[in-house]
XYZ file of C-alpha atoms in Angstrom:
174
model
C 86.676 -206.879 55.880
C 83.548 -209.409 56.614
C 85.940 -211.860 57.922
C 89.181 -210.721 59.683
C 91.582 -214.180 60.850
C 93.175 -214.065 64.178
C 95.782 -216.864 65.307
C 97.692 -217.156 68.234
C 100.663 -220.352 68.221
C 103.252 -221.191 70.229
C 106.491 -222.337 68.628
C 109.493 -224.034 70.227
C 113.147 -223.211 69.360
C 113.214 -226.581 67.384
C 110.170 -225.315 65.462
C 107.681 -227.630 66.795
C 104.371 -224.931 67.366
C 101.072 -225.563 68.745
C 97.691 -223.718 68.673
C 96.690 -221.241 71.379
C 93.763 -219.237 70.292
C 92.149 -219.285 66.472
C 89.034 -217.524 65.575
C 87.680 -214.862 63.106
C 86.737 -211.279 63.887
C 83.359 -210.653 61.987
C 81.951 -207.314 61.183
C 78.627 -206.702 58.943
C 79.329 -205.745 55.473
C 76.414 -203.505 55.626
C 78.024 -201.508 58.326
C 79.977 -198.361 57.969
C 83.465 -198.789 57.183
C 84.633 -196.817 60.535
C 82.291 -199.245 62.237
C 83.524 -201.880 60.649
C 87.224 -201.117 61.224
C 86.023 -200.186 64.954
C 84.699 -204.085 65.008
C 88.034 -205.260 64.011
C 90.028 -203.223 65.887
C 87.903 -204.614 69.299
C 88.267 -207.873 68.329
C 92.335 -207.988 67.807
C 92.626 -206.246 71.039
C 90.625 -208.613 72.729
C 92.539 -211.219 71.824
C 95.942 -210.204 72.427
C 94.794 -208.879 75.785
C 93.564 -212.617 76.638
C 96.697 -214.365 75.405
C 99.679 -211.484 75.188
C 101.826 -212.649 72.207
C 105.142 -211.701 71.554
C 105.043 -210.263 68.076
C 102.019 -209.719 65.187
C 102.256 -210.757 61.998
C 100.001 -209.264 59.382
C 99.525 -209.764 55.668
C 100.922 -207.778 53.850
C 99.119 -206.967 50.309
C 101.220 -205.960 47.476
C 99.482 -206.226 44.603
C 96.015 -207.902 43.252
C 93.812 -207.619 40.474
C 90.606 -206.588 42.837
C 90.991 -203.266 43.802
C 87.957 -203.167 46.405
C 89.920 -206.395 48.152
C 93.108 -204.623 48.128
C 91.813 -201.613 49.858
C 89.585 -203.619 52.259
C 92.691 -205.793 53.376
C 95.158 -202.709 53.502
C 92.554 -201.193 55.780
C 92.575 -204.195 58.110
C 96.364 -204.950 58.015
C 96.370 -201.007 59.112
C 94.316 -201.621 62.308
C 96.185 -205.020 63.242
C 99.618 -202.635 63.180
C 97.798 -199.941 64.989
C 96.519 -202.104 67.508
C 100.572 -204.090 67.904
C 101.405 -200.658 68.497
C 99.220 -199.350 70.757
C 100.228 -202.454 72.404
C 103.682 -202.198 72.577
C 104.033 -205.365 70.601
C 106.237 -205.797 67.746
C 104.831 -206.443 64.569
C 105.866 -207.864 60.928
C 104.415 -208.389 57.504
C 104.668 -210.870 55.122
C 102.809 -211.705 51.935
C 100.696 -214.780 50.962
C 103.400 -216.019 48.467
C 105.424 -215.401 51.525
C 103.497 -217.305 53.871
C 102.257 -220.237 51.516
C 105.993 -220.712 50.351
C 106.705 -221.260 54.739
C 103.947 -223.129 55.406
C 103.764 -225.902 52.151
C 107.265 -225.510 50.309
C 105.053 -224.034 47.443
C 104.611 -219.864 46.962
C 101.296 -220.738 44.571
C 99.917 -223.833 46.993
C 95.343 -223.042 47.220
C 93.442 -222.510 50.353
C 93.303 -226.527 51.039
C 96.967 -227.512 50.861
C 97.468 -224.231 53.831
C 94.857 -225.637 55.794
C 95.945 -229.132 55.369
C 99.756 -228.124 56.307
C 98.583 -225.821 59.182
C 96.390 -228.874 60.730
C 99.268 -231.127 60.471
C 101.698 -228.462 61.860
C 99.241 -228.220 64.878
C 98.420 -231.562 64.674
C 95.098 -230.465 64.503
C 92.212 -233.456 64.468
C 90.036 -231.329 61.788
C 91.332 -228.468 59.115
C 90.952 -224.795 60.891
C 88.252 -223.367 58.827
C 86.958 -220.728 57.975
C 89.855 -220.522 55.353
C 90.582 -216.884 57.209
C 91.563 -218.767 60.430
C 93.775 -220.871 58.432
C 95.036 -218.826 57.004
C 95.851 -216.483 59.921
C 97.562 -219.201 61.818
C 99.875 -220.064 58.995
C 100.736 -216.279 58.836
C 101.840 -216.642 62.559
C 103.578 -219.905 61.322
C 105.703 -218.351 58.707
C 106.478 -215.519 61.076
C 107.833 -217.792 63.718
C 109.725 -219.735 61.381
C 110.816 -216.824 58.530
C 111.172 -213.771 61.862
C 113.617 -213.888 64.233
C 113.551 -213.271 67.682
C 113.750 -209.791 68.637
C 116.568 -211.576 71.528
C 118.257 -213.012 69.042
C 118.270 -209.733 67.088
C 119.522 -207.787 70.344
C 122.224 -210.468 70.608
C 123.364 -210.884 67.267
C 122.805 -214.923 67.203
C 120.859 -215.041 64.206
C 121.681 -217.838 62.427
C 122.952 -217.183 58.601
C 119.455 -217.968 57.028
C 117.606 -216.070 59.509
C 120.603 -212.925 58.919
C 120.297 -213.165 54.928
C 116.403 -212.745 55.661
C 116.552 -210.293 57.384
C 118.433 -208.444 55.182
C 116.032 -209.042 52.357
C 113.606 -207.512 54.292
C 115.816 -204.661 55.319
C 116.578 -204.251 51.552
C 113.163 -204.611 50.880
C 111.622 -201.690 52.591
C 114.192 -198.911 50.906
């Protein structure tokens, strides 16, 4: 909860994205927790209030060894679907196997084959760093890519990839 990674992308139809907004919401570690989710909290809005994005996408945590890390992103994740909803905004969860697996082919791929694949996805001079910011924009990646369009939803043209997904994630969640 020191570091919370916000990344904004656009992403054509043929899948071709490009970066918006990246940045990292900070909060002091010696700070209250309710202060420190307050922090966060202030920061996501800010940002979708200065670029208006479709959809969120949010880690979601599953399972880890670290309890305290667990708990600290849980709490964060919380406030990012809080803040979709107080939005309006649709929002979506997917997990880091999830989102390396999108983003390098690989479900196991480190913190420096993401970054690499995010800068080249972006076609970004330099690697986004910290490796929250990366990390963030290849969650919005893998969302774009892996989520479909809520009018594609509505309209029932999802292609059959993007239909046996979504089912997977429908069967998921029982």
């Amino acid at each position: 909860m020191t570091r919370c990674g916000v990344g904004v992308v656009d992403v054509a139809p043929d899948r071709s994205a490009s970066l918006v907004h990246v940045g990292v919401v900070r909060s002091d570690p010696g700070a209250p927790i309710e202060e420190r989710l307050a922090v966060i909290a202030t920061g996501l809005r800010a940002v979708l209030d200065a670029h208006g994005p479709d959809v969120v996408a949010v880690e979601r945590v599953f399972a880890q060894h670290n309890r305290q890390t667990v708990m600290g992103t849980a709490q964060a994740s919380g406030i990012a679907l809080l803040v979709a909803g107080e939005q309006g905004l649709a929002a979506a969860t997917h997990t880091p196997s999830e989102v390396k697996a999108a983003i390098t082919g690989y479900g196991n791929a480190d913190k420096r084959q993401v970054q690499t694949m995010v800068a080249r996805v972006l076609r970004l001079e330099e690697l986004p760093k910290p490796a929250d910011a990366a990390d963030a924009l290849a969650l919005a990646l893998c969302h774009a890519w892996r989520g479909a369009p809520a009018a594609a939803k509505a309209s029932g043209s999802l292609t059959p990839a993007q239909r046996a997904w979504a089912d997977a994630e429908r069967l998921a969640r029982r």
